[in-house]
Amino acid sequence: MVIERVLTRGDEKDLGIIIAFYGREKIIDTLKNEIGYLPELIIDKVCKYFRLTKNQLKCYTKTQLQEKHWI
């Protein structure tokens, strides 16, 4: 939950702090397997920063699987 909050509400300085605390691999693992929702803008930034594709993120694949109303 802390990683998700920092990604959505923090800045570059905060991101550096959580990388130093948790480690890059733990954050990437959390993005891939635990975080269920991130705004589209944050998904783009995270993918660029950590060199991931959107399809690797749980929050993106989960969003794609949700049925939308047909109207």
Backbone as numpy.savetxt, mean C-alpha at the origin, in Angstrom:
# Nx Ny Nz CAx CAy CAz Cx Cy Cz
-1.43 -1.90 10.85 -2.25 -0.71 10.85 -1.38 0.54 10.85
-0.28 0.50 11.56 0.61 1.66 11.61 1.18 1.96 10.23
1.59 0.93 9.53 2.16 1.12 8.18 1.11 1.72 7.26
-0.11 1.21 7.32 -1.19 1.73 6.49 -1.45 3.21 6.78
-1.48 3.58 8.05 -1.73 4.98 8.42 -0.62 5.90 7.93
0.61 5.46 8.08 1.73 6.30 7.64 1.71 6.46 6.13
1.38 5.39 5.41 1.32 5.48 3.95 0.23 6.43 3.49
-0.92 6.40 4.15 -2.03 7.23 3.71 -1.97 8.66 4.23
-1.38 8.87 5.40 -1.41 10.21 6.01 -0.05 10.85 6.22
1.02 10.08 6.05 2.35 10.61 6.31 2.99 11.20 5.07
4.20 11.72 5.26 4.96 12.27 4.15 6.23 11.45 3.96
7.16 11.95 3.13 8.40 11.22 2.85 9.22 10.97 4.12
9.25 11.93 5.00 10.01 11.79 6.25 9.43 10.65 7.09
8.11 10.60 7.21 7.46 9.53 7.96 7.71 8.17 7.33
7.71 8.12 6.01 7.98 6.86 5.31 9.39 6.38 5.62
10.34 7.29 5.65 11.71 6.93 6.00 11.82 6.38 7.40
11.04 6.94 8.31 11.06 6.48 9.70 10.52 5.05 9.81
9.39 4.77 9.13 8.85 3.41 9.25 9.72 2.39 8.52
10.40 2.81 7.46 11.33 1.90 6.79 12.49 1.57 7.72
12.97 2.58 8.44 14.06 2.34 9.39 13.60 1.45 10.54
12.34 1.61 10.96 11.83 0.84 12.10 11.46 -0.59 11.71
10.64 -0.74 10.66 10.14 -2.06 10.27 11.02 -2.78 9.25
11.71 -2.03 8.43 12.49 -2.61 7.35 11.70 -2.65 6.05
12.40 -2.51 4.97 11.77 -2.45 3.64 10.99 -3.73 3.32
11.58 -4.87 3.64 10.94 -6.16 3.32 9.62 -6.35 4.08
9.57 -5.95 5.33 8.34 -6.07 6.12 7.23 -5.19 5.54
7.59 -4.00 5.11 6.60 -3.09 4.53 6.08 -3.65 3.21
6.96 -4.16 2.39 6.53 -4.76 1.12 5.65 -5.97 1.37
6.02 -6.81 2.33 5.21 -7.97 2.68 3.82 -7.54 3.17
3.78 -6.50 3.96 2.50 -5.98 4.47 1.65 -5.46 3.32
2.24 -4.76 2.38 1.50 -4.26 1.22 0.94 -5.41 0.38
1.73 -6.46 0.23 1.31 -7.58 -0.61 0.26 -8.47 0.06
0.30 -8.59 1.39 -0.51 -9.60 2.04 -1.50 -9.11 3.09
-1.39 -7.90 3.59 -2.22 -7.51 4.73 -3.11 -6.30 4.50
-2.62 -5.26 3.87 -3.40 -4.02 3.75 -4.52 -4.24 2.74
-5.75 -4.10 3.21 -6.92 -4.37 2.38 -7.42 -3.21 1.56
-7.05 -1.98 1.94 -7.51 -0.82 1.17 -6.49 0.30 1.23
-6.21 0.87 0.09 -5.46 2.11 -0.04 -6.09 2.91 -1.17
-6.13 4.23 -1.04 -6.65 5.05 -2.14 -5.78 4.88 -3.40
-6.37 5.09 -4.54 -5.68 4.88 -5.82 -4.40 5.71 -5.93
-4.43 6.93 -5.46 -3.24 7.79 -5.51 -2.10 7.20 -4.68
-2.43 6.66 -3.52 -1.42 6.06 -2.65 -0.88 4.77 -3.27
-1.75 4.00 -3.90 -1.31 2.78 -4.59 -0.26 3.13 -5.64
-0.52 4.18 -6.42 0.43 4.60 -7.45 1.77 5.00 -6.83
1.74 5.77 -5.75 2.96 6.22 -5.10 3.75 5.05 -4.51
3.04 4.13 -3.87 3.69 2.97 -3.25 4.33 2.09 -4.32
3.63 1.87 -5.41 4.18 1.04 -6.48 5.45 1.67 -7.06
5.42 2.97 -7.24 6.60 3.65 -7.78 7.76 3.62 -6.79
7.48 3.87 -5.52 8.53 3.94 -4.51 9.18 2.59 -4.25
8.36 1.53 -4.15 8.89 0.20 -3.83 9.09 -0.67 -5.07
8.87 -0.11 -6.25 9.03 -0.82 -7.53 8.20 -2.10 -7.56
6.91 -1.92 -7.31 5.95 -3.03 -7.36 4.95 -2.76 -8.46
4.24 -3.80 -8.87 3.12 -3.59 -9.78 1.84 -3.58 -8.95
0.82 -2.97 -9.50 -0.44 -2.88 -8.77 -1.00 -4.27 -8.47
-0.82 -5.19 -9.38 -1.37 -6.54 -9.20 -0.72 -7.30 -8.05
0.42 -6.85 -7.57 1.08 -7.49 -6.44 0.46 -7.07 -5.11
-0.29 -5.99 -5.10 -0.85 -5.46 -3.86 -2.21 -6.05 -3.56
-2.40 -6.48 -2.34 -3.69 -7.05 -1.92 -4.81 -6.04 -2.08
-4.56 -4.79 -1.72 -5.61 -3.78 -1.78 -6.08 -3.55 -3.22
-5.20 -3.68 -4.19 -5.59 -3.48 -5.59 -6.36 -4.68 -6.12
-5.88 -5.88 -5.86 -6.58 -7.06 -6.37 -7.92 -7.24 -5.68
-8.00 -6.87 -4.41 -9.27 -6.95 -3.69 -10.28 -5.98 -4.27
-9.85 -4.78 -4.62 -10.72 -3.78 -5.24 -11.21 -4.27 -6.59
-10.34 -4.91 -7.36 -10.71 -5.40 -8.68 -11.72 -6.54 -8.61
-11.72 -7.30 -7.53 -12.63 -8.43 -7.40 -14.02 -8.04 -6.93
-14.18 -6.83 -6.38 -15.48 -6.41 -5.88 -16.41 -6.11 -7.05
-17.61 -6.64 -6.94 -18.59 -6.36 -7.99 -19.11 -4.95 -7.84
-19.19 -4.26 -8.95 -19.72 -2.91 -8.97 -21.18 -2.95 -9.38
-21.92 -1.97 -8.95 -23.32 -1.88 -9.35 -23.37 -1.61 -10.86
-24.28 -2.24 -11.54 -24.31 -2.17 -12.99 -24.79 -0.83 -13.53
-25.35 0.03 -12.68 -25.83 1.34 -13.17 -24.72 2.34 -13.17
